[in-house]
Amino acid sequence: GENVEQHPSTLSVQEGDSAVIKCTYSDSASNYFPWYKQELGKRPQLIIDIRSNVGEKKDQRIAVTLNKTAKHFSLHITETQPEDSAVYFCAASYTGTASKLTFGTGTRLQVTL
Amino acid sequence: SQTIHQWPATLVQPVGSPLSLECTVEGTSNPNLYWYRQAAGRGLQLLFYSVGIGQISSEVPQNLSASRPQDRQFILSSKKLLLSDSGFYLCAWERGSETQYFGPGTRLLVL
């Protein structure tokens, strides 16, 4: 089955700096890669996703890149703000009849003033 | 718009007691439905998924079971809870777009 590794487990940046979180996956058949943000005690919320036919996707301060050859994808957050502080999860799936997500172990991002 | 509900929001149960968690989705039909568990400070683990009424696929062997008695209803059950069943249980839905949307979750503590 799929295995997703995520690094770092914790990340502390100053407000205004950039943050990068990296994930690798094992199954070359995986073709869908979402990123979720989870605030303390809350449900995970989708912030951006990318499909295997695209190498990069951007939404305002958030961008995701995908390298299918190396089987890794990354989340980039620019101009970080205190409200970006949360746990971020990457995931991977092969979309067939159902989309069975395999999640990384999460990165706790702390944006300090 | 689509809405997903879970209840109860929190639950404290003794070891060996039964469990029933419910998830319902509004505003869509024939969704794929998923149950995940998140242990404290950990990632999400897929437990079950369903692509239709009465169709359940199990991802992890355990003492939990799932059922889908109606198109937009997904139930997670156990006959006898274990301490290791404690966690945050999240239901999710998606329909043809791959994107999964999570419910508010049920926080279960087994004592």
PDB file of C-alpha atoms in Angstrom:
ATOM      1  CA  GLY A   1       0.000   0.000   0.000  1.00  0.00           C
ATOM      2  CA  GLU A   2       0.841   3.673  -0.122  1.00  0.00           C
ATOM      3  CA  ASN A   3       3.219   5.189   2.424  1.00  0.00           C
ATOM      4  CA  VAL A   4       3.562   8.943   2.896  1.00  0.00           C
ATOM      5  CA  GLU A   5       6.406  10.532   4.838  1.00  0.00           C
ATOM      6  CA  GLN A   6       6.260  14.163   5.913  1.00  0.00           C
ATOM      7  CA  HIS A   7       8.992  16.507   7.167  1.00  0.00           C
ATOM      8  CA  PRO A   8       9.617  18.388   9.324  1.00  0.00           C
ATOM      9  CA  SER A   9       7.387  17.381  12.219  1.00  0.00           C
ATOM     10  CA  THR A  10       7.624  20.877  13.689  1.00  0.00           C
ATOM     11  CA  LEU A  11       8.482  24.174  12.055  1.00  0.00           C
ATOM     12  CA  SER A  12       8.844  27.592  13.621  1.00  0.00           C
ATOM     13  CA  VAL A  13       9.104  30.697  11.436  1.00  0.00           C
ATOM     14  CA  GLN A  14       8.886  34.416  12.027  1.00  0.00           C
ATOM     15  CA  GLU A  15       5.931  36.328  10.716  1.00  0.00           C
ATOM     16  CA  GLY A  16       6.530  37.319   7.113  1.00  0.00           C
ATOM     17  CA  ASP A  17       8.970  34.497   6.411  1.00  0.00           C
ATOM     18  CA  SER A  18       8.257  31.526   4.156  1.00  0.00           C
ATOM     19  CA  ALA A  19       7.514  27.984   5.285  1.00  0.00           C
ATOM     20  CA  VAL A  20       8.128  24.804   3.318  1.00  0.00           C
ATOM     21  CA  ILE A  21       6.795  21.348   4.189  1.00  0.00           C
ATOM     22  CA  LYS A  22       7.888  18.307   2.212  1.00  0.00           C
ATOM     23  CA  CYS A  23       6.274  14.913   1.607  1.00  0.00           C
ATOM     24  CA  THR A  24       7.320  11.786  -0.223  1.00  0.00           C
ATOM     25  CA  TYR A  25       5.101   8.947  -1.369  1.00  0.00           C
ATOM     26  CA  SER A  26       5.832   5.375  -2.350  1.00  0.00           C
ATOM     27  CA  ASP A  27       3.142   4.327  -4.822  1.00  0.00           C
ATOM     28  CA  SER A  28       3.836   5.618  -8.321  1.00  0.00           C
ATOM     29  CA  ALA A  29       0.158   5.044  -9.176  1.00  0.00           C
ATOM     30  CA  SER A  30      -0.925   7.827  -6.783  1.00  0.00           C
ATOM     31  CA  ASN A  31      -2.348  10.717  -8.741  1.00  0.00           C
ATOM     32  CA  TYR A  32      -4.016  13.072  -6.261  1.00  0.00           C
ATOM     33  CA  PHE A  33      -2.219  15.028  -3.528  1.00  0.00           C
ATOM     34  CA  PRO A  34      -4.204  17.272  -1.154  1.00  0.00           C
ATOM     35  CA  TRP A  35      -2.971  19.372   1.743  1.00  0.00           C
ATOM     36  CA  TYR A  36      -5.073  19.911   4.852  1.00  0.00           C
ATOM     37  CA  LYS A  37      -4.775  22.414   7.674  1.00  0.00           C
ATOM     38  CA  GLN A  38      -5.990  21.415  11.115  1.00  0.00           C
ATOM     39  CA  GLU A  39      -6.369  23.878  13.952  1.00  0.00           C
ATOM     40  CA  LEU A  40      -6.415  22.612  17.505  1.00  0.00           C
ATOM     41  CA  GLY A  41      -9.522  20.537  18.199  1.00  0.00           C
ATOM     42  CA  LYS A  42     -10.991  21.192  14.758  1.00  0.00           C
ATOM     43  CA  ARG A  43     -11.578  19.196  11.607  1.00  0.00           C
ATOM     44  CA  PRO A  44      -8.951  19.153   8.820  1.00  0.00           C
ATOM     45  CA  GLN A  45      -9.696  21.741   6.155  1.00  0.00           C
ATOM     46  CA  LEU A  46      -8.504  21.402   2.568  1.00  0.00           C
ATOM     47  CA  ILE A  47      -6.226  24.289   1.632  1.00  0.00           C
ATOM     48  CA  ILE A  48      -4.880  23.202  -1.739  1.00  0.00           C
ATOM     49  CA  ASP A  49      -4.544  20.087  -3.863  1.00  0.00           C
ATOM     50  CA  ILE A  50      -2.693  18.994  -6.970  1.00  0.00           C
ATOM     51  CA  ARG A  51      -3.180  16.241  -9.495  1.00  0.00           C
ATOM     52  CA  SER A  52      -0.444  14.288 -11.197  1.00  0.00           C
ATOM     53  CA  ASN A  53      -0.883  15.986 -14.555  1.00  0.00           C
ATOM     54  CA  VAL A  54       0.217  19.312 -13.049  1.00  0.00           C
ATOM     55  CA  GLY A  55       3.637  20.243 -11.676  1.00  0.00           C
ATOM     56  CA  GLU A  56       2.707  23.317  -9.681  1.00  0.00           C
ATOM     57  CA  LYS A  57      -0.381  25.063  -8.383  1.00  0.00           C
ATOM     58  CA  LYS A  58      -0.713  28.365  -6.576  1.00  0.00           C
ATOM     59  CA  ASP A  59      -3.483  30.015  -4.580  1.00  0.00           C
ATOM     60  CA  GLN A  60      -2.527  33.420  -3.186  1.00  0.00           C
ATOM     61  CA  ARG A  61       0.160  32.814  -0.521  1.00  0.00           C
ATOM     62  CA  ILE A  62       0.020  29.033  -0.841  1.00  0.00           C
ATOM     63  CA  ALA A  63       1.641  26.905  -3.527  1.00  0.00           C
ATOM     64  CA  VAL A  64       2.215  23.203  -4.029  1.00  0.00           C
ATOM     65  CA  THR A  65       4.793  21.564  -6.265  1.00  0.00           C
ATOM     66  CA  LEU A  66       4.866  17.962  -7.434  1.00  0.00           C
ATOM     67  CA  ASN A  67       7.802  15.959  -8.748  1.00  0.00           C
ATOM     68  CA  LYS A  68       6.389  12.667 -10.044  1.00  0.00           C
ATOM     69  CA  THR A  69       9.772  11.249 -10.963  1.00  0.00           C
ATOM     70  CA  ALA A  70      11.135  11.698  -7.470  1.00  0.00           C
ATOM     71  CA  LYS A  71       7.729  11.006  -5.887  1.00  0.00           C
ATOM     72  CA  HIS A  72       7.695  14.041  -3.690  1.00  0.00           C
ATOM     73  CA  PHE A  73       5.532  17.107  -3.268  1.00  0.00           C
ATOM     74  CA  SER A  74       5.876  20.228  -1.196  1.00  0.00           C
ATOM     75  CA  LEU A  75       3.738  22.954   0.352  1.00  0.00           C
ATOM     76  CA  HIS A  76       5.034  26.516   0.262  1.00  0.00           C
ATOM     77  CA  ILE A  77       3.511  29.282   2.353  1.00  0.00           C
ATOM     78  CA  THR A  78       4.832  32.789   1.738  1.00  0.00           C
ATOM     79  CA  GLU A  79       4.480  35.877   3.915  1.00  0.00           C
ATOM     80  CA  THR A  80       3.385  33.781   6.872  1.00  0.00           C
ATOM     81  CA  GLN A  81       0.909  35.202   9.365  1.00  0.00           C
ATOM     82  CA  PRO A  82       0.060  34.145  12.946  1.00  0.00           C
ATOM     83  CA  GLU A  83      -3.207  32.634  11.712  1.00  0.00           C
ATOM     84  CA  ASP A  84      -1.183  30.197   9.613  1.00  0.00           C
ATOM     85  CA  SER A  85      -0.169  28.464  12.846  1.00  0.00           C
ATOM     86  CA  ALA A  86      -1.704  24.980  12.767  1.00  0.00           C
ATOM     87  CA  VAL A  87      -0.894  21.370  11.914  1.00  0.00           C
ATOM     88  CA  TYR A  88      -0.564  20.680   8.214  1.00  0.00           C
ATOM     89  CA  PHE A  89      -1.098  17.241   6.678  1.00  0.00           C
ATOM     90  CA  CYS A  90      -0.175  16.035   3.229  1.00  0.00           C
ATOM     91  CA  ALA A  91      -1.914  13.046   1.674  1.00  0.00           C
ATOM     92  CA  ALA A  92      -1.806  10.900  -1.433  1.00  0.00           C
ATOM     93  CA  SER A  93      -4.308   8.684  -3.190  1.00  0.00           C
ATOM     94  CA  TYR A  94      -4.987   6.811  -6.373  1.00  0.00           C
ATOM     95  CA  THR A  95      -8.458   7.791  -7.482  1.00  0.00           C
ATOM     96  CA  GLY A  96     -10.490   4.843  -8.617  1.00  0.00           C
ATOM     97  CA  THR A  97     -13.990   4.028  -7.462  1.00  0.00           C
ATOM     98  CA  ALA A  98     -13.079   5.696  -4.187  1.00  0.00           C
ATOM     99  CA  SER A  99     -10.269   8.037  -3.193  1.00  0.00           C
ATOM    100  CA  LYS A 100      -8.453   6.343  -0.312  1.00  0.00           C
ATOM    101  CA  LEU A 101      -6.210   8.973   1.222  1.00  0.00           C
ATOM    102  CA  THR A 102      -2.976   8.018   2.966  1.00  0.00           C
ATOM    103  CA  PHE A 103      -1.887  10.839   5.245  1.00  0.00           C
ATOM    104  CA  GLY A 104       1.495  12.002   6.373  1.00  0.00           C
ATOM    105  CA  THR A 105       2.169  12.360  10.083  1.00  0.00           C
ATOM    106  CA  GLY A 106       1.699  16.123  10.107  1.00  0.00           C
ATOM    107  CA  THR A 107       3.787  19.270  10.558  1.00  0.00           C
ATOM    108  CA  ARG A 108       3.107  21.644  13.408  1.00  0.00           C
ATOM    109  CA  LEU A 109       3.753  25.155  12.081  1.00  0.00           C
ATOM    110  CA  GLN A 110       4.267  27.957  14.576  1.00  0.00           C
ATOM    111  CA  VAL A 111       4.416  31.511  13.245  1.00  0.00           C
ATOM    112  CA  THR A 112       5.974  33.835  15.783  1.00  0.00           C
ATOM    113  CA  LEU A 113       5.676  37.607  15.921  1.00  0.00           C
TER     114      LEU A 113
ATOM    115  CA  SER B   1     -24.447  23.506  -0.481  1.00  0.00           C
ATOM    116  CA  GLN B   2     -23.254  20.305   1.125  1.00  0.00           C
ATOM    117  CA  THR B   3     -23.104  19.808   4.889  1.00  0.00           C
ATOM    118  CA  ILE B   4     -21.773  16.922   6.926  1.00  0.00           C
ATOM    119  CA  HIS B   5     -22.858  16.190  10.480  1.00  0.00           C
ATOM    120  CA  GLN B   6     -21.436  13.922  13.118  1.00  0.00           C
ATOM    121  CA  TRP B   7     -22.732  13.006  16.524  1.00  0.00           C
ATOM    122  CA  PRO B   8     -22.138  12.856  19.273  1.00  0.00           C
ATOM    123  CA  ALA B   9     -19.451  15.527  19.459  1.00  0.00           C
ATOM    124  CA  THR B  10     -17.813  13.958  22.490  1.00  0.00           C
ATOM    125  CA  LEU B  11     -18.228  10.614  24.200  1.00  0.00           C
ATOM    126  CA  VAL B  12     -16.751   8.982  27.289  1.00  0.00           C
ATOM    127  CA  GLN B  13     -17.294   5.241  27.435  1.00  0.00           C
ATOM    128  CA  PRO B  14     -16.069   2.429  29.710  1.00  0.00           C
ATOM    129  CA  VAL B  15     -13.959  -0.395  28.318  1.00  0.00           C
ATOM    130  CA  GLY B  16     -16.167  -3.200  27.033  1.00  0.00           C
ATOM    131  CA  SER B  17     -19.159  -1.002  26.275  1.00  0.00           C
ATOM    132  CA  PRO B  18     -20.721  -0.730  22.783  1.00  0.00           C
ATOM    133  CA  LEU B  19     -20.267   2.196  20.440  1.00  0.00           C
ATOM    134  CA  SER B  20     -22.314   3.839  17.725  1.00  0.00           C
ATOM    135  CA  LEU B  21     -21.166   6.981  15.926  1.00  0.00           C
ATOM    136  CA  GLU B  22     -23.270   8.531  13.217  1.00  0.00           C
ATOM    137  CA  CYS B  23     -22.422  10.612  10.178  1.00  0.00           C
ATOM    138  CA  THR B  24     -24.917  12.172   7.783  1.00  0.00           C
ATOM    139  CA  VAL B  25     -24.415  14.260   4.671  1.00  0.00           C
ATOM    140  CA  GLU B  26     -26.822  16.801   3.242  1.00  0.00           C
ATOM    141  CA  GLY B  27     -26.986  18.433  -0.154  1.00  0.00           C
ATOM    142  CA  THR B  28     -25.570  15.635  -2.282  1.00  0.00           C
ATOM    143  CA  SER B  29     -26.525  12.179  -3.444  1.00  0.00           C
ATOM    144  CA  ASN B  30     -24.548   8.950  -3.788  1.00  0.00           C
ATOM    145  CA  PRO B  31     -21.421  10.285  -2.092  1.00  0.00           C
ATOM    146  CA  ASN B  32     -18.421   8.168  -1.225  1.00  0.00           C
ATOM    147  CA  LEU B  33     -18.137   8.128   2.564  1.00  0.00           C
ATOM    148  CA  TYR B  34     -15.110   7.534   4.768  1.00  0.00           C
ATOM    149  CA  TRP B  35     -14.310   6.949   8.438  1.00  0.00           C
ATOM    150  CA  TYR B  36     -10.903   8.039   9.768  1.00  0.00           C
ATOM    151  CA  ARG B  37      -9.405   7.870  13.246  1.00  0.00           C
ATOM    152  CA  GLN B  38      -6.870  10.336  14.575  1.00  0.00           C
ATOM    153  CA  ALA B  39      -4.987   9.392  17.727  1.00  0.00           C
ATOM    154  CA  ALA B  40      -3.851  12.280  19.921  1.00  0.00           C
ATOM    155  CA  GLY B  41      -1.109  14.252  18.168  1.00  0.00           C
ATOM    156  CA  ARG B  42      -1.028  11.875  15.232  1.00  0.00           C
ATOM    157  CA  GLY B  43      -2.092  11.669  11.610  1.00  0.00           C
ATOM    158  CA  LEU B  44      -5.319  10.323  10.171  1.00  0.00           C
ATOM    159  CA  GLN B  45      -5.832   6.624   9.547  1.00  0.00           C
ATOM    160  CA  LEU B  46      -8.495   5.418   7.128  1.00  0.00           C
ATOM    161  CA  LEU B  47     -10.736   2.830   8.794  1.00  0.00           C
ATOM    162  CA  PHE B  48     -13.608   2.223   6.373  1.00  0.00           C
ATOM    163  CA  TYR B  49     -15.021   3.579   3.166  1.00  0.00           C
ATOM    164  CA  SER B  50     -18.276   3.079   1.296  1.00  0.00           C
ATOM    165  CA  VAL B  51     -19.203   3.725  -2.320  1.00  0.00           C
ATOM    166  CA  GLY B  52     -22.908   2.939  -1.886  1.00  0.00           C
ATOM    167  CA  ILE B  53     -25.672   1.653   0.368  1.00  0.00           C
ATOM    168  CA  GLY B  54     -24.636  -1.576   2.071  1.00  0.00           C
ATOM    169  CA  GLN B  55     -21.146  -1.463   0.507  1.00  0.00           C
ATOM    170  CA  ILE B  56     -18.384  -1.317   3.112  1.00  0.00           C
ATOM    171  CA  SER B  57     -14.646  -1.745   2.650  1.00  0.00           C
ATOM    172  CA  SER B  58     -12.394  -2.172   5.660  1.00  0.00           C
ATOM    173  CA  GLU B  59      -8.849  -0.856   5.594  1.00  0.00           C
ATOM    174  CA  VAL B  60      -7.574  -1.884   9.019  1.00  0.00           C
ATOM    175  CA  PRO B  61      -8.512  -5.038  10.916  1.00  0.00           C
ATOM    176  CA  GLN B  62      -9.894  -4.143  14.316  1.00  0.00           C
ATOM    177  CA  ASN B  63     -12.884  -4.503  16.587  1.00  0.00           C
ATOM    178  CA  LEU B  64     -14.789  -1.751  14.789  1.00  0.00           C
ATOM    179  CA  SER B  65     -17.381  -2.138  12.042  1.00  0.00           C
ATOM    180  CA  ALA B  66     -19.213   0.221   9.726  1.00  0.00           C
ATOM    181  CA  SER B  67     -22.589   0.254   8.045  1.00  0.00           C
ATOM    182  CA  ARG B  68     -24.362   2.397   5.470  1.00  0.00           C
ATOM    183  CA  PRO B  69     -28.087   1.868   5.868  1.00  0.00           C
ATOM    184  CA  GLN B  70     -29.008   4.909   3.763  1.00  0.00           C
ATOM    185  CA  ASP B  71     -27.366   6.810   0.924  1.00  0.00           C
ATOM    186  CA  ARG B  72     -26.229   9.700   3.106  1.00  0.00           C
ATOM    187  CA  GLN B  73     -25.779   7.922   6.432  1.00  0.00           C
ATOM    188  CA  PHE B  74     -22.618   6.206   7.633  1.00  0.00           C
ATOM    189  CA  ILE B  75     -22.355   4.522  11.033  1.00  0.00           C
ATOM    190  CA  LEU B  76     -19.303   3.338  12.946  1.00  0.00           C
ATOM    191  CA  SER B  77     -19.884   0.678  15.603  1.00  0.00           C
ATOM    192  CA  SER B  78     -18.211  -1.549  18.107  1.00  0.00           C
ATOM    193  CA  LYS B  79     -19.588  -4.306  20.303  1.00  0.00           C
ATOM    194  CA  LYS B  80     -16.876  -3.944  22.947  1.00  0.00           C
ATOM    195  CA  LEU B  81     -14.612  -0.906  23.175  1.00  0.00           C
ATOM    196  CA  LEU B  82     -10.905  -1.162  23.955  1.00  0.00           C
ATOM    197  CA  LEU B  83      -8.714   1.502  25.542  1.00  0.00           C
ATOM    198  CA  SER B  84      -6.899   1.785  22.210  1.00  0.00           C
ATOM    199  CA  ASP B  85     -10.143   2.868  20.515  1.00  0.00           C
ATOM    200  CA  SER B  86      -9.807   6.323  22.077  1.00  0.00           C
ATOM    201  CA  GLY B  87      -9.306   9.059  19.508  1.00  0.00           C
ATOM    202  CA  PHE B  88     -10.849  11.638  17.238  1.00  0.00           C
ATOM    203  CA  TYR B  89     -13.183  10.002  14.702  1.00  0.00           C
ATOM    204  CA  LEU B  90     -13.725  11.882  11.492  1.00  0.00           C
ATOM    205  CA  CYS B  91     -16.225  11.176   8.756  1.00  0.00           C
ATOM    206  CA  ALA B  92     -15.593  12.517   5.272  1.00  0.00           C
ATOM    207  CA  TRP B  93     -17.453  12.631   1.977  1.00  0.00           C
ATOM    208  CA  GLU B  94     -16.530  13.121  -1.650  1.00  0.00           C
ATOM    209  CA  ARG B  95     -18.364  12.777  -4.904  1.00  0.00           C
ATOM    210  CA  GLY B  96     -16.413  12.265  -8.055  1.00  0.00           C
ATOM    211  CA  SER B  97     -13.959  15.095  -7.444  1.00  0.00           C
ATOM    212  CA  GLU B  98     -11.466  13.232  -5.255  1.00  0.00           C
ATOM    213  CA  THR B  99     -11.617  16.063  -2.740  1.00  0.00           C
ATOM    214  CA  GLN B 100     -12.712  14.867   0.676  1.00  0.00           C
ATOM    215  CA  TYR B 101     -14.532  17.132   3.098  1.00  0.00           C
ATOM    216  CA  PHE B 102     -14.470  16.286   6.759  1.00  0.00           C
ATOM    217  CA  GLY B 103     -17.195  16.428   9.373  1.00  0.00           C
ATOM    218  CA  PRO B 104     -16.681  18.108  12.758  1.00  0.00           C
ATOM    219  CA  GLY B 105     -15.587  14.824  14.341  1.00  0.00           C
ATOM    220  CA  THR B 106     -16.398  12.837  17.466  1.00  0.00           C
ATOM    221  CA  ARG B 107     -13.912  12.828  20.311  1.00  0.00           C
ATOM    222  CA  LEU B 108     -14.044   9.408  22.015  1.00  0.00           C
ATOM    223  CA  LEU B 109     -12.400   8.633  25.333  1.00  0.00           C
ATOM    224  CA  VAL B 110     -12.461   5.039  26.529  1.00  0.00           C
ATOM    225  CA  LEU B 111     -11.749   4.608  30.246  1.00  0.00           C
TER     226      LEU B 111
END
